[in-house]
Amino acid sequence: MSVTVSDVTFAYRSERRILDQFTLRVEDGEVVALVGPSGSGKSTVLGILGLLLRPESGAVYIDDKAVTARRPTRHERSRISWVFQSMNVLAGRSVQDNAAVGLLARGLTRAEANAVAGGLLEAVGLAGFAHRAIETLSGGQIQRVCIARALATNPRLLLADEPTGQLDPETSSLVARFMVAAARRSAGCLVVATHDPDVARQCDRTIDMRLEAARP
Amino acid sequence: MNKAGWRLQGLPVEAWRRLRSAPTRTISLSVATFLATVALVTAEASSVGDALTFRAESRQAGSGVAVIEALGAIDAQRCAAIGDESGIVGSGALATGTAVELRSAPGILVQTADVTSGLLSVWTATRGRTGSADVGWVVGSSLRTELGLNRGGVAQVRGGQRAVIGTVLPLGVRTTRADRWLISVVAPTGAMDECWVEFMSPVGPTELEYLTAAFADVHEASARPLLRANLLSRDTSQEIRGRLSRNGWAAFAIVICLLHLVAGRARRRERALYTVLGTSRIEHFLMSQIEVVAVVIVPAIVGCFAATTRWLLVDDVALAGSLPLRVAITHMAVGVACVVIVAPILALPVRIDRLYQELRSE
């Protein structure tokens, strides 16, 4: 799956323009890092790529088909997964429930979803944690659950918004390596917004949002 | 992989897991709904029940009865005919006779009277179910007790008529004087002294005007309610319509919806996560609907049942099919239905871009 944003402009309500004539193409299987200071538009680009934000102008293409002028289909959205900086999990639920919920939303039975989620939890090193409450895990472990949840649906586009932002350097490096490796294994594309140079180094390409903003 | 979204049978399971994941919220909402329902059903039943009890007691005492009198000038046939008109329970005419002394009770004077059969129904408050009493005399319970008269016995007036006691009736329900009279039931013909009419509604100026108009040609006929006006001063219909507990159900619906709104605001991030993970609005709506059923409908039904049981046990009132319970259940159903419709809508995500901001926020 390739995704392209072409000449997009975006501003949050009456604020200044975050993106102005911004263009980015992510090829199938490519791993791209978006770097830059806070407020430079990294998360906004992810939101547009993930079809959660609609640009004021410009176009978004998925596999070279324009999706800007219409509401994205469920199928298009189902090919995209997310990992966020804040540990977005279902509170009060088990690790397995958290890892499996995306699969349930795609029509799998609970048994099927639990089986797939179990395999991915094992892959992220949380094999024995399936039935534990999510709150009993550390930050790094929770983020690995989020990655397992994102990968469980076999996405063609994985978007990660500061996935290591709240982790210590050691865990951060581990999580980043795992995420990039998983994206490469699934042959989907990964776009990661990050401040972490270590994460950016592991990517095929780095887009510096400061340079994009300065571009005439 | 099915791209159609959640399996239908997966939604209740997920809704149940969501409820279990936040026991404090679930229990608080359920208990609040339960207690509110108990309070409102109890308030409804007691306020409506009190008004209805008063209405039934005053009706039994004769709040719907009016009497028009003109000595020897009331047309008995016209009086009897009024009983067939709409809004009228029954009617009958009365002509008082002389006081007599029975051979079996020397020294005791007993008033005699001729009445049409409809009057017996009015006096006994039996709405026309008195039955035929055209054989012999009719006596009231007081006279029977006082003089030892029984049905089938023979009473002989000193120096006059001798007749069988045909019927003994509780004639003192609405007028104590008739309960110790010796009464002959006569055909509704000729002129009599009084016409008693029982209206379906309590007697007011309209009813008295109606009765006066019916005997407009009778000189000096005066109509009066059987009961004094101060006994009719309570307007039970208005009390039922204007009862405070009636508005309680609207307040109940608003408060429960507000609680859901607050709970929904607190769960924005969870909602956003479900959306980003592929849950559609309708699926989220259905899950919320199931949650509302669990925390509103079930506690409301249990609360209604508990209030009813408490009333039956403590107040010893037969409620089955009674108006207070029907009123309470009707209003409860409306209130709960409002909550069920509105609360899940409040839980729906607004805009996906705002949800994205929610997910990204710390």
Coordinates of C-alpha atoms in Angstrom, one line a residue:
Chain A
M1 CA 0.0 0.0 0.0
S2 CA 1.4 3.4 -0.9
V3 CA 0.1 6.6 0.6
T4 CA 0.6 10.1 -0.7
V5 CA -0.3 13.5 0.7
S6 CA 0.0 16.1 -2.0
D7 CA 0.2 19.8 -1.4
V8 CA -1.8 19.6 1.7
T9 CA -2.6 22.6 3.9
F10 CA -3.9 22.3 7.4
A11 CA -4.7 24.5 10.4
Y12 CA -6.4 23.6 13.7
R13 CA -9.4 26.0 13.8
S14 CA -8.2 29.5 13.8
E15 CA -4.6 28.7 14.6
R16 CA -1.7 29.4 12.2
R17 CA -1.2 26.9 9.4
I18 CA 0.6 23.8 10.7
L19 CA 1.1 22.4 7.2
D20 CA 1.4 24.5 4.0
Q21 CA 1.6 22.8 0.7
F22 CA 3.1 19.7 2.3
T23 CA 3.8 16.7 0.1
L24 CA 4.9 13.2 1.2
R25 CA 4.8 9.8 -0.5
V26 CA 5.3 6.6 1.4
E27 CA 5.9 3.5 -0.7
D28 CA 4.9 0.0 0.1
G29 CA 7.2 -1.5 2.7
E30 CA 9.0 1.8 3.4
V31 CA 9.8 2.9 7.0
V32 CA 9.7 6.7 7.3
A33 CA 10.6 8.9 10.3
L34 CA 9.1 12.4 10.8
V35 CA 11.3 14.5 13.0
G36 CA 11.1 18.0 14.2
P37 CA 10.2 20.0 17.3
S38 CA 6.8 20.0 18.9
G39 CA 4.2 21.9 16.9
S40 CA 6.0 21.3 13.6
G41 CA 3.2 19.2 12.2
K42 CA 4.4 15.6 12.7
S43 CA 1.3 14.4 14.4
T44 CA -0.9 16.3 11.9
V45 CA 0.8 14.5 9.0
L46 CA 0.1 11.2 10.7
G47 CA -3.5 12.3 11.3
I48 CA -3.9 13.1 7.6
L49 CA -2.2 9.9 6.5
G50 CA -4.4 7.9 8.9
L51 CA -7.5 9.5 7.5
L52 CA -8.5 11.0 10.8
L53 CA -7.8 14.6 9.8
R54 CA -9.0 16.2 6.6
P55 CA -6.8 18.8 5.0
E56 CA -8.1 22.2 4.1
S57 CA -6.6 21.8 0.6
G58 CA -4.5 19.3 -1.3
A59 CA -5.1 15.6 -1.8
V60 CA -4.6 12.3 -0.1
Y61 CA -4.1 9.2 -2.2
I62 CA -4.1 5.6 -1.1
D63 CA -2.7 3.3 -3.7
D64 CA -3.0 6.3 -6.0
K65 CA -6.7 6.6 -5.4
A66 CA -7.8 10.0 -4.1
V67 CA -9.7 9.8 -0.8
T68 CA -9.8 13.5 0.2
A69 CA -13.1 14.4 -1.3
R70 CA -15.1 11.6 0.5
R71 CA -15.4 9.9 3.8
P72 CA -12.9 7.0 4.0
T73 CA -14.4 3.6 3.8
R74 CA -14.2 1.1 6.6
H75 CA -11.9 -1.0 4.4
E76 CA -9.5 1.8 3.9
R77 CA -9.4 2.6 7.6
S78 CA -9.1 -1.1 8.5
R79 CA -5.7 -1.2 6.8
I80 CA -4.3 1.4 9.0
S81 CA -3.1 0.9 12.6
W82 CA -1.9 3.3 15.3
V83 CA 0.6 3.4 18.1
F84 CA 0.3 6.5 20.3
Q85 CA 2.7 8.1 22.7
S86 CA 0.3 8.0 25.6
M87 CA -0.5 4.5 26.7
N88 CA -3.9 4.3 25.1
V89 CA -5.4 1.1 26.5
L90 CA -8.7 0.0 27.7
A91 CA -8.5 0.5 31.5
G92 CA -9.7 -2.3 33.8
R93 CA -9.3 -4.9 31.1
S94 CA -6.8 -7.7 30.6
V95 CA -3.7 -7.5 28.4
Q96 CA -5.3 -10.0 26.1
D97 CA -8.5 -8.0 25.8
N98 CA -6.4 -4.9 24.9
A99 CA -4.4 -6.8 22.3
A100 CA -7.5 -8.4 20.7
V101 CA -10.0 -5.5 20.6
G102 CA -8.9 -4.4 17.1
L103 CA -9.4 -7.9 15.8
L104 CA -12.9 -8.1 17.3
A105 CA -13.7 -4.8 15.5
R106 CA -12.8 -6.5 12.3
G107 CA -15.2 -9.4 12.7
L108 CA -13.1 -12.1 14.3
T109 CA -14.7 -14.2 17.1
R110 CA -13.3 -13.7 20.5
A111 CA -11.5 -17.1 20.4
E112 CA -9.9 -16.3 17.0
A113 CA -8.9 -12.8 18.2
N114 CA -7.4 -14.2 21.4
A115 CA -5.4 -16.7 19.5
V116 CA -3.9 -14.1 17.2
A117 CA -3.4 -11.7 20.0
G118 CA -1.7 -14.4 22.1
G119 CA 0.8 -15.0 19.3
L120 CA 1.7 -11.3 19.1
L121 CA 2.0 -10.9 22.8
E122 CA 4.4 -13.8 22.7
A123 CA 6.3 -12.0 19.9
V124 CA 6.6 -8.8 22.0
G125 CA 7.8 -10.7 25.0
L126 CA 4.6 -10.7 27.0
A127 CA 3.6 -14.4 26.6
G128 CA 2.8 -14.9 30.3
F129 CA 0.9 -11.6 30.7
A130 CA -2.2 -12.3 28.7
H131 CA -4.6 -12.5 31.6
R132 CA -3.1 -9.9 33.8
A133 CA -4.8 -6.5 34.3
I134 CA -3.2 -3.9 32.0
E135 CA -2.6 -1.6 34.9
T136 CA -0.2 -4.0 36.4
L137 CA 2.3 -3.6 33.5
S138 CA 5.1 -1.1 33.3
G139 CA 5.1 1.7 30.7
G140 CA 7.3 -0.2 28.3
Q141 CA 5.2 -3.3 28.6
I142 CA 2.0 -1.4 28.0
Q143 CA 3.6 0.2 24.9
R144 CA 4.5 -3.3 23.6
V145 CA 0.9 -4.3 24.2
C146 CA -0.1 -1.3 22.0
I147 CA 2.3 -2.4 19.3
A148 CA 1.0 -5.9 19.5
R149 CA -2.6 -4.5 19.2
A150 CA -1.6 -2.4 16.2
L151 CA 0.2 -5.3 14.4
A152 CA -2.6 -7.8 15.2
T153 CA -4.7 -6.5 12.4
N154 CA -1.9 -6.9 9.9
P155 CA -2.0 -3.3 8.8
R156 CA -0.7 -2.1 5.5
L157 CA 0.1 1.3 7.1
L158 CA 1.3 1.6 10.7
L159 CA 1.4 5.1 12.1
A160 CA 3.3 5.6 15.3
D161 CA 3.1 9.0 17.1
E162 CA 6.0 9.4 19.5
P163 CA 5.8 5.7 20.4
T164 CA 8.8 5.8 22.7
G165 CA 8.2 9.3 24.1
Q166 CA 7.4 8.1 27.6
L167 CA 9.9 5.3 27.8
D168 CA 13.4 5.1 29.3
P169 CA 16.2 5.0 26.7
E170 CA 16.8 1.2 27.0
T171 CA 13.1 0.3 26.7
S172 CA 12.7 3.0 24.0
S173 CA 15.4 1.4 21.8
L174 CA 13.9 -2.1 22.3
V175 CA 10.4 -1.0 21.4
A176 CA 11.6 1.0 18.4
R177 CA 13.7 -2.0 17.1
F178 CA 10.8 -4.3 17.6
M179 CA 8.3 -2.0 15.8
V180 CA 10.5 -1.4 12.8
A181 CA 11.3 -5.1 12.5
A182 CA 7.7 -6.0 12.7
A183 CA 6.8 -3.5 10.0
R184 CA 9.5 -4.9 7.7
R185 CA 8.3 -8.4 8.4
S186 CA 4.7 -7.6 7.4
A187 CA 5.9 -5.6 4.4
G188 CA 3.6 -2.8 5.2
C189 CA 4.8 0.8 5.6
L190 CA 5.6 2.5 8.9
V191 CA 5.5 6.2 9.5
V192 CA 6.8 7.2 12.9
A193 CA 6.8 10.7 14.3
T194 CA 9.6 10.9 16.8
H195 CA 12.1 13.2 18.7
D196 CA 14.3 10.2 19.3
P197 CA 17.4 10.1 16.9
D198 CA 17.9 6.5 17.7
V199 CA 14.4 5.7 16.3
A200 CA 15.0 7.9 13.3
R201 CA 18.3 6.1 12.5
Q202 CA 16.5 2.8 12.1
C203 CA 14.2 4.2 9.4
D204 CA 14.7 4.1 5.6
R205 CA 14.1 7.8 5.3
T206 CA 13.8 10.8 7.6
I207 CA 11.7 13.8 6.9
D208 CA 12.6 16.9 8.9
M209 CA 9.5 19.0 9.4
R210 CA 11.5 22.2 10.0
L211 CA 13.0 21.9 6.6
E212 CA 9.6 21.2 5.1
A213 CA 8.1 24.3 6.8
A214 CA 11.0 26.4 5.5
R215 CA 10.7 25.1 1.9
P216 CA 9.3 28.0 -0.3
Chain B
M1 CA -11.0 -11.3 7.6
N2 CA -14.5 -9.9 7.9
K3 CA -14.4 -6.2 7.0
A4 CA -18.0 -5.7 8.2
G5 CA -16.9 -4.9 11.7
W6 CA -18.0 -6.4 15.1
R7 CA -19.9 -9.6 15.1
L8 CA -23.4 -8.9 16.5
Q9 CA -23.0 -11.4 19.3
G10 CA -19.7 -9.8 20.2
L11 CA -21.2 -6.5 21.1
P12 CA -23.1 -7.6 24.2
V13 CA -20.0 -9.5 25.4
E14 CA -17.8 -6.4 24.9
A15 CA -20.4 -4.2 26.5
W16 CA -20.5 -6.5 29.5
R17 CA -16.7 -6.5 29.7
R18 CA -16.8 -2.7 29.6
L19 CA -19.2 -2.6 32.5
R20 CA -17.1 -5.0 34.5
S21 CA -14.0 -3.0 33.8
A22 CA -15.4 0.0 35.7
P23 CA -17.3 -1.5 38.6
T24 CA -17.5 1.8 40.5
R25 CA -19.2 3.6 37.6
T26 CA -21.5 0.6 36.9
I27 CA -22.6 0.1 40.5
S28 CA -23.0 3.8 41.1
L29 CA -25.3 4.3 38.1
S30 CA -27.2 1.1 38.8
V31 CA -27.8 2.0 42.5
A32 CA -28.7 5.6 41.6
T33 CA -31.3 4.3 39.1
F34 CA -32.6 1.7 41.5
L35 CA -33.0 4.2 44.4
A36 CA -34.6 6.8 42.2
T37 CA -37.1 4.3 40.8
V38 CA -38.0 3.0 44.3
A39 CA -38.5 6.6 45.5
L40 CA -40.5 7.7 42.5
V41 CA -42.7 4.6 42.3
T42 CA -43.4 4.9 46.1
A43 CA -44.2 8.6 45.7
E44 CA -46.4 8.0 42.7
A45 CA -48.3 5.2 44.4
S46 CA -48.8 7.0 47.6
S47 CA -49.8 10.3 46.1
V48 CA -52.1 8.8 43.5
G49 CA -53.3 6.2 46.0
D50 CA -54.2 8.7 48.6
A51 CA -56.2 10.8 46.1
L52 CA -58.0 7.7 44.8
T53 CA -58.7 6.4 48.3
F54 CA -60.3 9.7 49.1
R55 CA -62.2 9.7 45.9
A56 CA -63.5 6.2 46.5
E57 CA -64.5 6.9 50.1
S58 CA -66.3 10.1 49.2
R59 CA -68.0 8.4 46.3
Q60 CA -69.1 5.7 48.6
A61 CA -70.4 8.3 51.0
G62 CA -72.4 9.9 48.2
S63 CA -70.3 12.7 46.7
G64 CA -72.0 12.1 43.4
V65 CA -75.5 12.2 44.8
A66 CA -77.8 15.2 44.6
V67 CA -81.4 15.4 45.9
I68 CA -84.2 17.6 44.6
E69 CA -87.2 18.0 46.7
A70 CA -90.7 19.5 46.5
L71 CA -93.3 18.0 48.7
G72 CA -95.7 15.9 46.6
A73 CA -94.6 17.6 43.3
I74 CA -91.8 15.4 42.0
D75 CA -92.7 13.4 38.9
A76 CA -91.5 9.9 39.8
Q77 CA -91.4 8.8 36.1
R78 CA -89.3 11.7 35.1
C79 CA -87.0 11.0 38.1
A80 CA -86.6 7.4 37.1
A81 CA -85.9 8.3 33.5
I82 CA -83.0 10.5 34.5
G83 CA -81.2 7.3 35.7
D84 CA -80.9 6.2 32.0
E85 CA -79.1 9.3 30.8
S86 CA -75.4 9.4 30.2
G87 CA -73.2 10.5 33.1
I88 CA -75.8 9.2 35.6
V89 CA -75.3 6.2 37.7
G90 CA -78.9 5.8 38.9
S91 CA -81.9 7.7 40.2
G92 CA -85.0 7.1 42.2
A93 CA -87.9 8.9 43.9
L94 CA -89.1 8.9 47.4
A95 CA -92.4 9.8 49.1
T96 CA -92.4 9.6 52.9
G97 CA -95.4 8.3 54.6
T98 CA -96.7 8.3 58.1
A99 CA -95.0 6.9 61.2
V100 CA -96.5 3.6 62.3
E101 CA -96.3 1.2 65.2
L102 CA -95.8 -2.5 64.6
R103 CA -97.6 -5.0 66.7
S104 CA -94.4 -6.8 67.5
A105 CA -92.8 -3.5 68.8
P106 CA -95.4 -1.6 70.7
G107 CA -94.4 2.0 71.6
I108 CA -91.9 2.3 68.8
L109 CA -92.8 4.5 65.9
V110 CA -91.4 3.5 62.5
Q111 CA -91.4 5.9 59.5
T112 CA -92.8 4.4 56.3
A113 CA -91.9 5.5 52.8
D114 CA -92.6 4.6 49.2
V115 CA -89.6 4.5 46.9
T116 CA -88.9 3.5 43.3
S117 CA -86.4 0.7 42.9
G118 CA -83.7 2.9 41.6
L119 CA -83.4 4.7 44.9
L120 CA -82.5 1.5 46.7
S121 CA -79.4 1.2 44.4
V122 CA -78.5 4.8 45.2
W123 CA -78.9 4.4 48.9
T124 CA -77.0 1.1 49.0
A125 CA -74.3 2.4 46.6
T126 CA -74.6 -0.7 44.5
R127 CA -74.9 0.9 41.1
G128 CA -78.1 -0.9 40.1
R129 CA -77.2 -4.3 41.5
T130 CA -79.7 -4.2 44.3
G131 CA -82.0 -6.6 42.5
S132 CA -85.8 -6.8 42.6
A133 CA -87.4 -5.9 45.8
D134 CA -91.0 -5.8 44.8
V135 CA -92.3 -8.4 47.2
G136 CA -93.2 -7.1 50.6
W137 CA -91.4 -4.5 52.6
V138 CA -87.8 -3.5 52.5
V139 CA -86.1 -2.7 55.8
G140 CA -82.7 -1.4 56.6
S141 CA -80.1 -3.1 58.7
S142 CA -80.7 -0.8 61.7
L143 CA -84.4 -1.5 61.8
R144 CA -83.8 -5.2 61.5
T145 CA -81.4 -5.1 64.5
E146 CA -83.7 -2.8 66.5
L147 CA -86.9 -4.7 66.0
G148 CA -85.7 -8.2 65.2
L149 CA -87.2 -8.2 61.7
N150 CA -85.8 -10.8 59.3
R151 CA -86.3 -11.6 55.6
G152 CA -89.4 -13.7 55.1
G153 CA -90.9 -12.6 58.5
V154 CA -94.3 -10.9 58.7
A155 CA -94.7 -7.4 60.1
Q156 CA -98.1 -6.1 61.0
V157 CA -98.9 -2.5 61.4
R158 CA -101.0 -1.8 64.4
G159 CA -104.5 -1.2 63.1
G160 CA -103.6 -1.7 59.5
Q161 CA -101.5 -3.4 56.8
R162 CA -99.8 -6.8 57.3
A163 CA -96.9 -7.7 54.9
V164 CA -93.9 -9.9 54.5
I165 CA -90.4 -8.5 55.0
G166 CA -89.2 -9.0 51.5
T167 CA -85.6 -7.7 51.7
V168 CA -83.2 -6.4 54.3
L169 CA -80.7 -4.0 52.8
P170 CA -77.8 -1.8 54.2
L171 CA -79.7 1.4 53.5
G172 CA -77.5 3.5 55.9
V173 CA -74.6 3.7 53.5
R174 CA -75.6 7.2 52.4
T175 CA -78.4 8.2 54.7
T176 CA -78.8 6.9 58.2
R177 CA -82.5 7.8 58.4
A178 CA -83.6 5.4 55.7
D179 CA -81.9 2.6 57.5
R180 CA -84.7 2.4 60.0
W181 CA -87.6 3.0 57.7
L182 CA -90.3 0.5 56.6
I183 CA -90.2 0.9 52.8
S184 CA -92.5 -0.2 50.1
V185 CA -91.1 -0.3 46.6
V186 CA -93.5 1.2 44.1
A187 CA -93.7 1.7 40.4
P188 CA -92.3 5.1 39.2
T189 CA -95.6 6.8 38.7
G190 CA -97.4 9.7 40.2
A191 CA -96.0 12.6 42.3
M192 CA -93.5 12.0 45.1
D193 CA -91.4 14.2 47.5
E194 CA -87.8 13.8 46.5
C195 CA -85.7 12.6 43.5
W196 CA -82.2 11.2 44.3
V197 CA -79.8 11.2 41.4
E198 CA -76.3 9.7 41.5
F199 CA -73.9 11.3 39.0
M200 CA -70.7 9.8 37.8
S201 CA -68.8 12.9 38.8
P202 CA -68.9 14.6 42.2
V203 CA -71.8 17.0 42.6
G204 CA -71.0 20.6 41.7
P205 CA -72.9 23.6 40.4
T206 CA -73.2 21.9 37.0
E207 CA -74.9 18.9 38.4
L208 CA -77.2 20.9 40.6
E209 CA -78.2 23.1 37.6
Y210 CA -78.9 20.0 35.5
L211 CA -81.2 18.6 38.2
T212 CA -83.0 21.9 38.7
A213 CA -83.5 22.2 34.9
A214 CA -84.9 18.7 34.8
F215 CA -87.6 19.8 37.2
A216 CA -87.9 23.4 36.1
D217 CA -91.6 23.3 36.0
V218 CA -91.9 22.2 39.7
H219 CA -92.7 25.2 41.9
E220 CA -90.2 25.7 44.7
A221 CA -88.1 22.6 43.9
S222 CA -84.7 22.9 45.4
A223 CA -81.7 20.8 44.6
R224 CA -78.8 20.1 47.0
P225 CA -75.8 17.8 47.2
L226 CA -76.2 14.9 49.6
L227 CA -72.8 15.8 51.2
R228 CA -71.9 19.2 52.5
A229 CA -69.7 21.2 50.2
N230 CA -66.6 21.2 52.4
L231 CA -66.5 17.4 52.1
L232 CA -66.2 17.8 48.3
S233 CA -63.5 20.5 48.4
R234 CA -60.7 18.2 47.4
D235 CA -60.3 18.0 43.6
T236 CA -58.7 14.6 43.3
S237 CA -58.5 14.7 39.5
Q238 CA -56.4 17.9 39.8
E239 CA -54.3 16.4 42.5
I240 CA -53.5 13.4 40.3
R241 CA -52.8 15.6 37.3
G242 CA -50.7 18.1 39.3
R243 CA -48.8 15.7 41.6
L244 CA -45.1 16.4 42.1
S245 CA -44.0 12.9 41.5
R246 CA -45.3 13.2 37.9
N247 CA -42.5 15.6 37.1
G248 CA -40.1 13.4 39.0
W249 CA -39.8 11.0 36.1
A250 CA -38.7 13.9 33.8
A251 CA -36.2 14.9 36.4
F252 CA -35.2 11.2 36.7
A253 CA -34.6 11.0 32.9
I254 CA -32.6 14.3 32.9
V255 CA -30.4 13.3 35.9
I256 CA -29.7 9.9 34.5
C257 CA -28.8 11.3 31.1
L258 CA -26.6 13.9 32.8
L259 CA -24.8 11.1 34.7
H260 CA -24.3 9.3 31.4
L261 CA -23.1 12.5 29.8
V262 CA -20.5 13.0 32.6
A263 CA -19.6 9.3 32.5
G264 CA -19.3 9.6 28.7
R265 CA -17.0 12.7 28.9
A266 CA -14.8 10.7 31.3
R267 CA -14.6 7.9 28.7
R268 CA -13.7 10.0 25.7
R269 CA -10.3 8.5 25.3
E270 CA -11.8 5.0 25.4
R271 CA -14.3 6.0 22.8
A272 CA -11.6 7.4 20.6
L273 CA -9.6 4.3 21.0
Y274 CA -12.5 2.1 19.9
T275 CA -13.1 4.3 16.9
V276 CA -9.4 4.3 15.8
L277 CA -9.4 0.5 16.2
G278 CA -12.3 0.2 13.7
T279 CA -15.5 0.5 15.8
S280 CA -18.2 2.3 13.9
R281 CA -20.6 4.8 15.4
I282 CA -23.5 2.4 15.2
E283 CA -21.5 -0.3 16.9
H284 CA -20.5 2.1 19.6
F285 CA -24.1 3.1 19.9
L286 CA -25.3 -0.5 20.2
M287 CA -22.7 -1.2 22.9
S288 CA -23.7 1.9 24.8
Q289 CA -27.4 0.9 24.4
I290 CA -26.6 -2.5 26.0
E291 CA -24.7 -0.8 28.8
V292 CA -27.7 1.6 29.4
V293 CA -30.1 -1.4 29.5
A294 CA -27.9 -3.0 32.1
V295 CA -27.5 0.1 34.3
V296 CA -30.9 1.7 33.8
I297 CA -33.6 -0.7 32.6
V298 CA -32.7 -3.6 34.8
P299 CA -32.3 -1.5 38.0
A300 CA -35.5 0.4 37.1
I301 CA -37.5 -2.8 36.8
V302 CA -36.0 -4.2 40.0
G303 CA -36.7 -0.9 41.7
C304 CA -40.3 -0.9 40.6
F305 CA -40.7 -4.5 41.8
A306 CA -39.1 -3.7 45.1
A307 CA -41.2 -0.6 45.7
T308 CA -44.4 -2.6 44.8
T309 CA -43.4 -5.5 47.1
R310 CA -42.6 -3.1 49.9
W311 CA -46.0 -1.4 49.4
L312 CA -47.8 -4.7 49.4
L313 CA -46.0 -5.9 52.5
V314 CA -45.9 -2.8 54.5
D315 CA -49.0 -0.8 53.5
D316 CA -51.0 -3.9 52.8
V317 CA -52.6 -2.4 49.7
A318 CA -53.8 -4.5 46.8
L319 CA -52.0 -3.0 43.9
A320 CA -52.5 -5.5 41.2
G321 CA -54.0 -3.7 38.2
S322 CA -54.6 -0.6 40.4
L323 CA -54.3 2.9 38.9
P324 CA -51.4 4.1 41.2
L325 CA -49.2 1.3 39.9
R326 CA -50.3 1.7 36.3
V327 CA -49.6 5.5 36.6
A328 CA -46.2 4.8 38.1
I329 CA -45.2 2.2 35.6
T330 CA -46.4 4.3 32.7
H331 CA -44.4 7.3 33.8
M332 CA -41.4 5.1 34.7
A333 CA -41.5 3.5 31.2
V334 CA -41.6 7.0 29.6
G335 CA -38.7 8.1 31.8
V336 CA -36.6 5.0 31.2
A337 CA -37.3 5.1 27.4
C338 CA -36.1 8.7 27.3
V339 CA -32.9 7.6 29.0
V340 CA -32.4 4.6 26.8
I341 CA -32.8 6.8 23.7
V342 CA -30.8 9.8 24.8
A343 CA -28.0 8.4 26.9
P344 CA -26.3 6.3 24.2
I345 CA -26.6 9.2 21.8
L346 CA -24.7 11.3 24.4
A347 CA -22.0 8.5 24.4
L348 CA -21.5 8.8 20.7
P349 CA -18.3 10.3 19.4
V350 CA -18.7 13.7 18.0
R351 CA -16.0 14.2 15.4
I352 CA -13.2 11.9 14.6
D353 CA -10.6 14.7 14.4
R354 CA -11.4 15.7 17.9
L355 CA -11.1 12.1 19.0
Y356 CA -7.7 12.0 17.4
Q357 CA -6.7 15.0 19.6
E358 CA -8.1 13.2 22.5
L359 CA -5.9 10.2 21.9
R360 CA -2.8 12.3 21.5
S361 CA -3.5 14.3 24.6
E362 CA -1.8 13.5 27.8

